[in-house]
């Protein structure tokens, strides 16, 4: 049988499906369930900040045609309360990546240090959440600022540092090059796209925060394009995310250059075991097309 | 999101109103909806009326519920759902007993999702015994509605103004010691549910409990309502008592 094992910056994964940040990743028990029942090869926690945060008020999530829109607003218990959750998640024996958000290089470094102390296998810098003031996309658009953040984090921790970036930046190739040059160990692309929904019968935006992030099948072509562009530009591994619900979606991302993929909204579309299903579909595709190893697919469509 | 105009408002009991609206969608007893009040909030509410006209029954306890109480016929609200699993007559996996003799235990506004369940199952031929509790007689919800299903209805009030003077769980304990039931369904304050799970275990009767948690997305992705890795909005809100007993957070 073909192998879908993969490796990113030294992190070995039994299969290339990763729980994306923000989905079910706020408690260790939820992450354990995503591994055990869901079959994920790796999981990223919810984004954690220095202080506890409630996030935006309701409504904060909606189902639209072929997409979801959410404005959770980075709710989290704060880094100091999160160590126990990581410890529970690590009982799985699978790699756990700690997602962190901050607005300064110093705070990013502090958070990364604590994630490393808790036992996280890597950290993922949230440089791309589109609906939280002063965080996410607001710090992740300017390559100079991203470079400063990476320099601070890299000097603090030994575990790999992944940067999750947005498609909504002026120059994604330039940003990717900066991340590589600043010592980044991998790039995760993409986050949700900034979006909103107005209810015609009411005449108002539905989300309490007005703006949210669009996810789900509708954004997949944008994600594939970004992974394609980034992986042509840099040698560090790329993790593809955005609208993946099937093995065929994942294959597109691999062919664009992703070494692994993340699934978030797919949990809604196909259930917690979406990881198991997608991995089985990847293997079935490889079998049908005569591939033995996932590495044969990665970057295939880039041409070079 | 479905935008509904409020069709009718019913004063049910002290501080509690039912809001009826038209919504042509299939909903199961025990399911809930997210109710959007523009400019105020969006809150989870069990459906208390399930036929072509749907309804929610709401006690005024905070800002969002106060806004619901201010609604007038014709006002527009947003509805997402129906969400969650609902009560099941067949029981959860590993429990395939058919259940004809059912004990329904409700406390406060927890009676809201029980009432349509009892109505539906009674119409399908189940023999149902209800025990409902509240602080005082004027706050007891749906006692007439439950009696109209042909079920026997036992009442408990904290102040003794109606029925048993004390907790509804005490009535439940007496019923369980006198009669054999195939299944218990319950919804109410969590301390009541905890006692009901213990009683169900002692009397060896399967129990389904509807839980309440603060919810954000409503469809199982954000994880804000998780209890021991299970999502109240998606895996619940109705849980088997044996599962709940195994969770540290319950």
PDB file of N, CA, C and O in Angstrom, chain A residues 22-24 26-27 29-30 33 37 46 54-63 68 72 75 199 201-202 204-206 208 264-265 267-268 272, chain B residues 1 3 34 36 38-44 76-78 80 83 214-224 226 228-231 234-235 249:
ATOM      1  N   UNK A  22      -7.926  26.693  15.617  1.00  0.00           N
ATOM      2  CA  UNK A  22      -9.226  27.357  15.761  1.00  0.00           C
ATOM      3  C   UNK A  22     -10.401  26.421  15.769  1.00  0.00           C
ATOM      4  O   UNK A  22     -11.506  26.797  16.146  1.00  0.00           O
ATOM      5  N   UNK A  23     -10.160  25.177  15.325  1.00  0.00           N
ATOM      6  CA  UNK A  23     -11.249  24.206  15.288  1.00  0.00           C
ATOM      7  C   UNK A  23     -11.029  23.220  16.432  1.00  0.00           C
ATOM      8  O   UNK A  23     -10.032  22.499  16.431  1.00  0.00           O
ATOM      9  N   UNK A  24     -11.928  23.186  17.382  1.00  0.00           N
ATOM     10  CA  UNK A  24     -11.908  22.181  18.454  1.00  0.00           C
ATOM     11  C   UNK A  24     -10.586  22.110  19.218  1.00  0.00           C
ATOM     12  O   UNK A  24     -10.366  21.152  19.932  1.00  0.00           O
ATOM     13  N   UNK A  26      -9.335  23.981  21.662  1.00  0.00           N
ATOM     14  CA  UNK A  26      -9.201  24.772  22.885  1.00  0.00           C
ATOM     15  C   UNK A  26      -8.982  23.921  24.131  1.00  0.00           C
ATOM     16  O   UNK A  26      -8.522  24.406  25.144  1.00  0.00           O
ATOM     17  N   UNK A  27      -9.333  22.624  24.043  1.00  0.00           N
ATOM     18  CA  UNK A  27      -9.081  21.759  25.205  1.00  0.00           C
ATOM     19  C   UNK A  27      -8.301  20.524  24.769  1.00  0.00           C
ATOM     20  O   UNK A  27      -8.414  20.058  23.638  1.00  0.00           O
ATOM     21  N   UNK A  29      -8.763  17.519  25.758  1.00  0.00           N
ATOM     22  CA  UNK A  29      -9.685  16.408  25.492  1.00  0.00           C
ATOM     23  C   UNK A  29     -10.204  16.452  24.054  1.00  0.00           C
ATOM     24  O   UNK A  29     -10.355  15.426  23.404  1.00  0.00           O
ATOM     25  N   UNK A  30     -10.523  17.664  23.570  1.00  0.00           N
ATOM     26  CA  UNK A  30     -11.014  17.789  22.193  1.00  0.00           C
ATOM     27  C   UNK A  30      -9.938  17.346  21.206  1.00  0.00           C
ATOM     28  O   UNK A  30     -10.229  16.672  20.216  1.00  0.00           O
ATOM     29  N   UNK A  33      -9.603  13.681  21.042  1.00  0.00           N
ATOM     30  CA  UNK A  33     -10.683  13.081  20.259  1.00  0.00           C
ATOM     31  C   UNK A  33     -10.408  13.207  18.764  1.00  0.00           C
ATOM     32  O   UNK A  33     -10.709  12.302  17.978  1.00  0.00           O
ATOM     33  N   UNK A  37     -10.543   9.520  17.456  1.00  0.00           N
ATOM     34  CA  UNK A  37     -11.731   9.254  16.644  1.00  0.00           C
ATOM     35  C   UNK A  37     -11.554   9.835  15.241  1.00  0.00           C
ATOM     36  O   UNK A  37     -12.062   9.295  14.262  1.00  0.00           O
ATOM     37  N   UNK A  46      -5.802  25.798  19.337  1.00  0.00           N
ATOM     38  CA  UNK A  46      -6.402  27.106  19.124  1.00  0.00           C
ATOM     39  C   UNK A  46      -5.317  28.150  19.370  1.00  0.00           C
ATOM     40  O   UNK A  46      -4.364  27.897  20.107  1.00  0.00           O
ATOM     41  N   UNK A  54     -12.172  36.600  25.807  1.00  0.00           N
ATOM     42  CA  UNK A  54     -13.499  36.016  25.527  1.00  0.00           C
ATOM     43  C   UNK A  54     -13.791  35.898  24.039  1.00  0.00           C
ATOM     44  O   UNK A  54     -14.619  35.099  23.631  1.00  0.00           O
ATOM     45  N   UNK A  55     -13.167  36.739  23.240  1.00  0.00           N
ATOM     46  CA  UNK A  55     -13.490  36.759  21.809  1.00  0.00           C
ATOM     47  C   UNK A  55     -14.711  37.620  21.549  1.00  0.00           C
ATOM     48  O   UNK A  55     -15.231  38.282  22.449  1.00  0.00           O
ATOM     49  N   UNK A  56     -15.146  37.630  20.295  1.00  0.00           N
ATOM     50  CA  UNK A  56     -16.277  38.473  19.919  1.00  0.00           C
ATOM     51  C   UNK A  56     -17.594  37.866  20.377  1.00  0.00           C
ATOM     52  O   UNK A  56     -17.719  36.663  20.552  1.00  0.00           O
ATOM     53  N   UNK A  57     -18.601  38.725  20.501  1.00  0.00           N
ATOM     54  CA  UNK A  57     -19.937  38.256  20.871  1.00  0.00           C
ATOM     55  C   UNK A  57     -20.621  37.554  19.715  1.00  0.00           C
ATOM     56  O   UNK A  57     -20.165  37.596  18.569  1.00  0.00           O
ATOM     57  N   UNK A  58     -21.750  36.940  20.024  1.00  0.00           N
ATOM     58  CA  UNK A  58     -22.561  36.264  18.998  1.00  0.00           C
ATOM     59  C   UNK A  58     -23.415  37.279  18.237  1.00  0.00           C
ATOM     60  O   UNK A  58     -23.771  38.301  18.809  1.00  0.00           O
ATOM     61  N   UNK A  59     -23.807  37.004  16.992  1.00  0.00           N
ATOM     62  CA  UNK A  59     -23.412  35.834  16.202  1.00  0.00           C
ATOM     63  C   UNK A  59     -21.941  35.907  15.799  1.00  0.00           C
ATOM     64  O   UNK A  59     -21.461  36.966  15.416  1.00  0.00           O
ATOM     65  N   UNK A  60     -21.264  34.773  15.888  1.00  0.00           N
ATOM     66  CA  UNK A  60     -19.863  34.765  15.500  1.00  0.00           C
ATOM     67  C   UNK A  60     -19.555  33.664  14.494  1.00  0.00           C
ATOM     68  O   UNK A  60     -18.395  33.494  14.131  1.00  0.00           O
ATOM     69  N   UNK A  61     -20.547  32.940  14.038  1.00  0.00           N
ATOM     70  CA  UNK A  61     -20.294  31.947  12.986  1.00  0.00           C
ATOM     71  C   UNK A  61     -21.572  31.688  12.206  1.00  0.00           C
ATOM     72  O   UNK A  61     -22.670  31.683  12.782  1.00  0.00           O
ATOM     73  N   UNK A  62     -21.439  31.527  10.904  1.00  0.00           N
ATOM     74  CA  UNK A  62     -22.591  31.296  10.037  1.00  0.00           C
ATOM     75  C   UNK A  62     -22.218  30.327   8.946  1.00  0.00           C
ATOM     76  O   UNK A  62     -21.066  30.298   8.507  1.00  0.00           O
ATOM     77  N   UNK A  63     -23.196  29.573   8.498  1.00  0.00           N
ATOM     78  CA  UNK A  63     -22.974  28.719   7.338  1.00  0.00           C
ATOM     79  C   UNK A  63     -23.547  29.433   6.120  1.00  0.00           C
ATOM     80  O   UNK A  63     -24.712  29.829   6.109  1.00  0.00           O
ATOM     81  N   UNK A  68     -18.087  28.790   5.200  1.00  0.00           N
ATOM     82  CA  UNK A  68     -18.467  29.228   6.542  1.00  0.00           C
ATOM     83  C   UNK A  68     -17.845  30.594   6.752  1.00  0.00           C
ATOM     84  O   UNK A  68     -16.834  30.930   6.133  1.00  0.00           O
ATOM     85  N   UNK A  72     -14.764  34.464  15.566  1.00  0.00           N
ATOM     86  CA  UNK A  72     -14.641  34.036  16.963  1.00  0.00           C
ATOM     87  C   UNK A  72     -13.888  35.105  17.763  1.00  0.00           C
ATOM     88  O   UNK A  72     -14.196  35.347  18.917  1.00  0.00           O
ATOM     89  N   UNK A  75     -10.860  33.744  21.042  1.00  0.00           N
ATOM     90  CA  UNK A  75     -11.128  33.399  22.447  1.00  0.00           C
ATOM     91  C   UNK A  75     -10.128  32.351  22.906  1.00  0.00           C
ATOM     92  O   UNK A  75      -9.806  31.438  22.154  1.00  0.00           O
ATOM     93  N   UNK A 199     -27.574  40.633   6.099  1.00  0.00           N
ATOM     94  CA  UNK A 199     -28.872  39.965   5.976  1.00  0.00           C
ATOM     95  C   UNK A 199     -29.862  40.937   5.337  1.00  0.00           C
ATOM     96  O   UNK A 199     -30.247  41.940   5.957  1.00  0.00           O
ATOM     97  N   UNK A 201     -33.041  40.895   4.752  1.00  0.00           N
ATOM     98  CA  UNK A 201     -34.333  41.109   5.422  1.00  0.00           C
ATOM     99  C   UNK A 201     -34.214  42.002   6.649  1.00  0.00           C
ATOM    100  O   UNK A 201     -35.198  42.541   7.144  1.00  0.00           O
ATOM    101  N   UNK A 202     -33.011  42.100   7.179  1.00  0.00           N
ATOM    102  CA  UNK A 202     -32.789  42.902   8.389  1.00  0.00           C
ATOM    103  C   UNK A 202     -32.078  44.211   8.047  1.00  0.00           C
ATOM    104  O   UNK A 202     -32.246  45.226   8.715  1.00  0.00           O
ATOM    105  N   UNK A 204     -28.736  44.635   8.022  1.00  0.00           N
ATOM    106  CA  UNK A 204     -27.555  44.837   8.876  1.00  0.00           C
ATOM    107  C   UNK A 204     -26.570  43.688   8.648  1.00  0.00           C
ATOM    108  O   UNK A 204     -26.974  42.588   8.244  1.00  0.00           O
ATOM    109  N   UNK A 205     -25.273  43.948   8.977  1.00  0.00           N
ATOM    110  CA  UNK A 205     -24.329  42.823   8.983  1.00  0.00           C
ATOM    111  C   UNK A 205     -24.765  41.815  10.050  1.00  0.00           C
ATOM    112  O   UNK A 205     -25.271  42.217  11.101  1.00  0.00           O
ATOM    113  N   UNK A 206     -24.556  40.534   9.793  1.00  0.00           N
ATOM    114  CA  UNK A 206     -25.011  39.520  10.764  1.00  0.00           C
ATOM    115  C   UNK A 206     -24.002  39.340  11.895  1.00  0.00           C
ATOM    116  O   UNK A 206     -24.372  39.278  13.060  1.00  0.00           O
ATOM    117  N   UNK A 208     -21.575  39.922  14.826  1.00  0.00           N
ATOM    118  CA  UNK A 208     -21.490  41.006  15.813  1.00  0.00           C
ATOM    119  C   UNK A 208     -20.263  41.874  15.535  1.00  0.00           C
ATOM    120  O   UNK A 208     -20.278  43.080  15.672  1.00  0.00           O
ATOM    121  N   UNK A 264      -9.891  22.306   8.701  1.00  0.00           N
ATOM    122  CA  UNK A 264     -10.648  22.990   9.750  1.00  0.00           C
ATOM    123  C   UNK A 264     -12.137  22.830   9.518  1.00  0.00           C
ATOM    124  O   UNK A 264     -12.801  21.988  10.104  1.00  0.00           O
ATOM    125  N   UNK A 265     -12.662  23.640   8.591  1.00  0.00           N
ATOM    126  CA  UNK A 265     -14.096  23.589   8.314  1.00  0.00           C
ATOM    127  C   UNK A 265     -14.548  22.215   7.836  1.00  0.00           C
ATOM    128  O   UNK A 265     -15.724  21.876   7.959  1.00  0.00           O
ATOM    129  N   UNK A 267     -14.245  19.598   9.229  1.00  0.00           N
ATOM    130  CA  UNK A 267     -14.847  18.914  10.375  1.00  0.00           C
ATOM    131  C   UNK A 267     -16.363  19.109  10.347  1.00  0.00           C
ATOM    132  O   UNK A 267     -17.127  18.212  10.676  1.00  0.00           O
ATOM    133  N   UNK A 268     -16.772  20.293   9.917  1.00  0.00           N
ATOM    134  CA  UNK A 268     -18.213  20.549   9.804  1.00  0.00           C
ATOM    135  C   UNK A 268     -18.816  19.780   8.631  1.00  0.00           C
ATOM    136  O   UNK A 268     -19.884  19.187   8.747  1.00  0.00           O
ATOM    137  N   UNK A 272     -15.915  14.648  12.530  1.00  0.00           N
ATOM    138  CA  UNK A 272     -14.600  14.648  13.182  1.00  0.00           C
ATOM    139  C   UNK A 272     -13.644  13.689  12.488  1.00  0.00           C
ATOM    140  O   UNK A 272     -12.435  13.900  12.457  1.00  0.00           O
TER     141      UNK A 272
ATOM    142  N   UNK B   1     -29.212  31.187   7.342  1.00  0.00           N
ATOM    143  CA  UNK B   1     -30.054  31.744   8.423  1.00  0.00           C
ATOM    144  C   UNK B   1     -31.461  32.000   7.903  1.00  0.00           C
ATOM    145  O   UNK B   1     -31.644  32.534   6.823  1.00  0.00           O
ATOM    146  N   UNK B   3     -34.895  33.980   8.323  1.00  0.00           N
ATOM    147  CA  UNK B   3     -35.448  35.180   8.963  1.00  0.00           C
ATOM    148  C   UNK B   3     -36.946  34.964   9.133  1.00  0.00           C
ATOM    149  O   UNK B   3     -37.667  34.722   8.163  1.00  0.00           O
ATOM    150  N   UNK B  34     -30.269  28.621  17.156  1.00  0.00           N
ATOM    151  CA  UNK B  34     -29.595  29.849  17.581  1.00  0.00           C
ATOM    152  C   UNK B  34     -30.499  30.994  17.151  1.00  0.00           C
ATOM    153  O   UNK B  34     -30.846  31.106  15.969  1.00  0.00           O
ATOM    154  N   UNK B  36     -31.132  34.882  16.671  1.00  0.00           N
ATOM    155  CA  UNK B  36     -30.425  36.166  16.506  1.00  0.00           C
ATOM    156  C   UNK B  36     -31.396  37.322  16.703  1.00  0.00           C
ATOM    157  O   UNK B  36     -32.415  37.411  16.010  1.00  0.00           O
ATOM    158  N   UNK B  38     -31.126  41.078  16.187  1.00  0.00           N
ATOM    159  CA  UNK B  38     -30.202  42.065  15.624  1.00  0.00           C
ATOM    160  C   UNK B  38     -29.844  43.161  16.634  1.00  0.00           C
ATOM    161  O   UNK B  38     -30.720  43.635  17.362  1.00  0.00           O
ATOM    162  N   UNK B  39     -28.575  43.502  16.688  1.00  0.00           N
ATOM    163  CA  UNK B  39     -28.013  44.518  17.588  1.00  0.00           C
ATOM    164  C   UNK B  39     -27.922  44.083  19.044  1.00  0.00           C
ATOM    165  O   UNK B  39     -27.436  44.836  19.883  1.00  0.00           O
ATOM    166  N   UNK B  40     -28.405  42.907  19.384  1.00  0.00           N
ATOM    167  CA  UNK B  40     -28.368  42.493  20.793  1.00  0.00           C
ATOM    168  C   UNK B  40     -27.436  41.293  20.983  1.00  0.00           C
ATOM    169  O   UNK B  40     -26.365  41.414  21.592  1.00  0.00           O
ATOM    170  N   UNK B  41     -27.819  40.152  20.456  1.00  0.00           N
ATOM    171  CA  UNK B  41     -27.062  38.933  20.747  1.00  0.00           C
ATOM    172  C   UNK B  41     -27.646  37.801  19.908  1.00  0.00           C
ATOM    173  O   UNK B  41     -28.654  37.983  19.210  1.00  0.00           O
ATOM    174  N   UNK B  42     -27.000  36.667  20.010  1.00  0.00           N
ATOM    175  CA  UNK B  42     -27.541  35.443  19.438  1.00  0.00           C
ATOM    176  C   UNK B  42     -27.390  34.370  20.515  1.00  0.00           C
ATOM    177  O   UNK B  42     -26.308  34.206  21.073  1.00  0.00           O
ATOM    178  N   UNK B  43     -28.492  33.682  20.817  1.00  0.00           N
ATOM    179  CA  UNK B  43     -28.470  32.742  21.941  1.00  0.00           C
ATOM    180  C   UNK B  43     -29.085  31.401  21.546  1.00  0.00           C
ATOM    181  O   UNK B  43     -29.989  31.353  20.714  1.00  0.00           O
ATOM    182  N   UNK B  44     -28.586  30.304  22.162  1.00  0.00           N
ATOM    183  CA  UNK B  44     -29.180  28.985  21.889  1.00  0.00           C
ATOM    184  C   UNK B  44     -30.492  28.821  22.662  1.00  0.00           C
ATOM    185  O   UNK B  44     -30.571  29.208  23.830  1.00  0.00           O
ATOM    186  N   UNK B  76     -38.879  40.840  13.323  1.00  0.00           N
ATOM    187  CA  UNK B  76     -38.081  39.824  12.646  1.00  0.00           C
ATOM    188  C   UNK B  76     -36.921  39.334  13.515  1.00  0.00           C
ATOM    189  O   UNK B  76     -36.215  40.135  14.126  1.00  0.00           O
ATOM    190  N   UNK B  77     -36.742  38.020  13.518  1.00  0.00           N
ATOM    191  CA  UNK B  77     -35.601  37.419  14.209  1.00  0.00           C
ATOM    192  C   UNK B  77     -34.899  36.460  13.247  1.00  0.00           C
ATOM    193  O   UNK B  77     -35.512  35.975  12.301  1.00  0.00           O
ATOM    194  N   UNK B  78     -33.611  36.238  13.502  1.00  0.00           N
ATOM    195  CA  UNK B  78     -32.852  35.291  12.678  1.00  0.00           C
ATOM    196  C   UNK B  78     -32.764  33.956  13.410  1.00  0.00           C
ATOM    197  O   UNK B  78     -32.539  33.932  14.620  1.00  0.00           O
ATOM    198  N   UNK B  80     -30.923  30.106  13.241  1.00  0.00           N
ATOM    199  CA  UNK B  80     -30.027  29.117  12.631  1.00  0.00           C
ATOM    200  C   UNK B  80     -30.317  27.760  13.253  1.00  0.00           C
ATOM    201  O   UNK B  80     -30.551  27.655  14.439  1.00  0.00           O
ATOM    202  N   UNK B  83     -30.218  22.489  15.388  1.00  0.00           N
ATOM    203  CA  UNK B  83     -28.932  21.882  15.694  1.00  0.00           C
ATOM    204  C   UNK B  83     -29.078  20.789  16.752  1.00  0.00           C
ATOM    205  O   UNK B  83     -30.032  20.770  17.522  1.00  0.00           O
ATOM    206  N   UNK B 214     -23.027  27.527  27.173  1.00  0.00           N
ATOM    207  CA  UNK B 214     -22.906  28.715  26.332  1.00  0.00           C
ATOM    208  C   UNK B 214     -22.366  28.260  24.975  1.00  0.00           C
ATOM    209  O   UNK B 214     -21.430  27.479  24.908  1.00  0.00           O
ATOM    210  N   UNK B 215     -22.992  28.703  23.899  1.00  0.00           N
ATOM    211  CA  UNK B 215     -22.584  28.254  22.572  1.00  0.00           C
ATOM    212  C   UNK B 215     -22.225  29.425  21.685  1.00  0.00           C
ATOM    213  O   UNK B 215     -22.801  30.499  21.806  1.00  0.00           O
ATOM    214  N   UNK B 216     -21.296  29.160  20.775  1.00  0.00           N
ATOM    215  CA  UNK B 216     -20.921  30.188  19.819  1.00  0.00           C
ATOM    216  C   UNK B 216     -21.344  29.777  18.410  1.00  0.00           C
ATOM    217  O   UNK B 216     -22.295  30.304  17.868  1.00  0.00           O
ATOM    218  N   UNK B 217     -20.648  28.791  17.815  1.00  0.00           N
ATOM    219  CA  UNK B 217     -20.984  28.487  16.420  1.00  0.00           C
ATOM    220  C   UNK B 217     -22.295  27.702  16.299  1.00  0.00           C
ATOM    221  O   UNK B 217     -23.065  27.919  15.378  1.00  0.00           O
ATOM    222  N   UNK B 218     -22.542  26.765  17.200  1.00  0.00           N
ATOM    223  CA  UNK B 218     -23.762  25.961  17.147  1.00  0.00           C
ATOM    224  C   UNK B 218     -23.646  24.718  16.279  1.00  0.00           C
ATOM    225  O   UNK B 218     -24.492  23.837  16.364  1.00  0.00           O
ATOM    226  N   UNK B 219     -22.600  24.650  15.418  1.00  0.00           N
ATOM    227  CA  UNK B 219     -22.525  23.479  14.537  1.00  0.00           C
ATOM    228  C   UNK B 219     -21.235  22.668  14.686  1.00  0.00           C
ATOM    229  O   UNK B 219     -20.830  21.952  13.780  1.00  0.00           O
ATOM    230  N   UNK B 220     -20.597  22.796  15.834  1.00  0.00           N
ATOM    231  CA  UNK B 220     -19.573  21.818  16.168  1.00  0.00           C
ATOM    232  C   UNK B 220     -18.165  22.112  15.724  1.00  0.00           C
ATOM    233  O   UNK B 220     -17.329  21.211  15.694  1.00  0.00           O
ATOM    234  N   UNK B 221     -17.833  23.360  15.385  1.00  0.00           N
ATOM    235  CA  UNK B 221     -16.445  23.591  14.985  1.00  0.00           C
ATOM    236  C   UNK B 221     -15.640  24.419  15.982  1.00  0.00           C
ATOM    237  O   UNK B 221     -14.436  24.252  16.071  1.00  0.00           O
ATOM    238  N   UNK B 222     -16.294  25.292  16.741  1.00  0.00           N
ATOM    239  CA  UNK B 222     -15.482  26.202  17.562  1.00  0.00           C
ATOM    240  C   UNK B 222     -15.030  25.561  18.866  1.00  0.00           C
ATOM    241  O   UNK B 222     -14.002  25.924  19.418  1.00  0.00           O
ATOM    242  N   UNK B 223     -15.788  24.615  19.378  1.00  0.00           N
ATOM    243  CA  UNK B 223     -15.357  23.909  20.585  1.00  0.00           C
ATOM    244  C   UNK B 223     -15.679  24.646  21.877  1.00  0.00           C
ATOM    245  O   UNK B 223     -15.297  24.189  22.952  1.00  0.00           O
ATOM    246  N   UNK B 224     -16.381  25.789  21.809  1.00  0.00           N
ATOM    247  CA  UNK B 224     -16.595  26.543  23.045  1.00  0.00           C
ATOM    248  C   UNK B 224     -17.557  25.854  24.009  1.00  0.00           C
ATOM    249  O   UNK B 224     -17.564  26.162  25.185  1.00  0.00           O
ATOM    250  N   UNK B 226     -17.543  22.532  24.565  1.00  0.00           N
ATOM    251  CA  UNK B 226     -17.065  21.163  24.782  1.00  0.00           C
ATOM    252  C   UNK B 226     -17.074  20.764  26.244  1.00  0.00           C
ATOM    253  O   UNK B 226     -16.755  21.558  27.116  1.00  0.00           O
ATOM    254  N   UNK B 228     -15.480  17.481  28.185  1.00  0.00           N
ATOM    255  CA  UNK B 228     -14.711  16.246  28.048  1.00  0.00           C
ATOM    256  C   UNK B 228     -14.484  15.829  26.605  1.00  0.00           C
ATOM    257  O   UNK B 228     -14.470  14.648  26.299  1.00  0.00           O
ATOM    258  N   UNK B 229     -14.318  16.820  25.719  1.00  0.00           N
ATOM    259  CA  UNK B 229     -14.069  16.501  24.312  1.00  0.00           C
ATOM    260  C   UNK B 229     -15.345  16.335  23.496  1.00  0.00           C
ATOM    261  O   UNK B 229     -15.284  16.190  22.280  1.00  0.00           O
ATOM    262  N   UNK B 230     -16.498  16.330  24.158  1.00  0.00           N
ATOM    263  CA  UNK B 230     -17.765  16.217  23.421  1.00  0.00           C
ATOM    264  C   UNK B 230     -18.412  17.589  23.303  1.00  0.00           C
ATOM    265  O   UNK B 230     -18.410  18.376  24.244  1.00  0.00           O
ATOM    266  N   UNK B 231     -18.945  17.857  22.110  1.00  0.00           N
ATOM    267  CA  UNK B 231     -19.538  19.166  21.849  1.00  0.00           C
ATOM    268  C   UNK B 231     -21.030  19.125  22.186  1.00  0.00           C
ATOM    269  O   UNK B 231     -21.773  18.344  21.590  1.00  0.00           O
ATOM    270  N   UNK B 234     -23.218  19.713  19.071  1.00  0.00           N
ATOM    271  CA  UNK B 234     -23.207  18.793  17.935  1.00  0.00           C
ATOM    272  C   UNK B 234     -23.354  17.334  18.385  1.00  0.00           C
ATOM    273  O   UNK B 234     -24.160  16.592  17.839  1.00  0.00           O
ATOM    274  N   UNK B 235     -22.559  16.921  19.367  1.00  0.00           N
ATOM    275  CA  UNK B 235     -22.672  15.548  19.885  1.00  0.00           C
ATOM    276  C   UNK B 235     -23.881  15.443  20.805  1.00  0.00           C
ATOM    277  O   UNK B 235     -24.398  14.371  21.046  1.00  0.00           O
ATOM    278  N   UNK B 249     -15.791  16.579  33.893  1.00  0.00           N
ATOM    279  CA  UNK B 249     -16.361  17.932  33.947  1.00  0.00           C
ATOM    280  C   UNK B 249     -17.843  17.947  34.306  1.00  0.00           C
ATOM    281  O   UNK B 249     -18.440  18.988  34.478  1.00  0.00           O
TER     282      UNK B 249
END
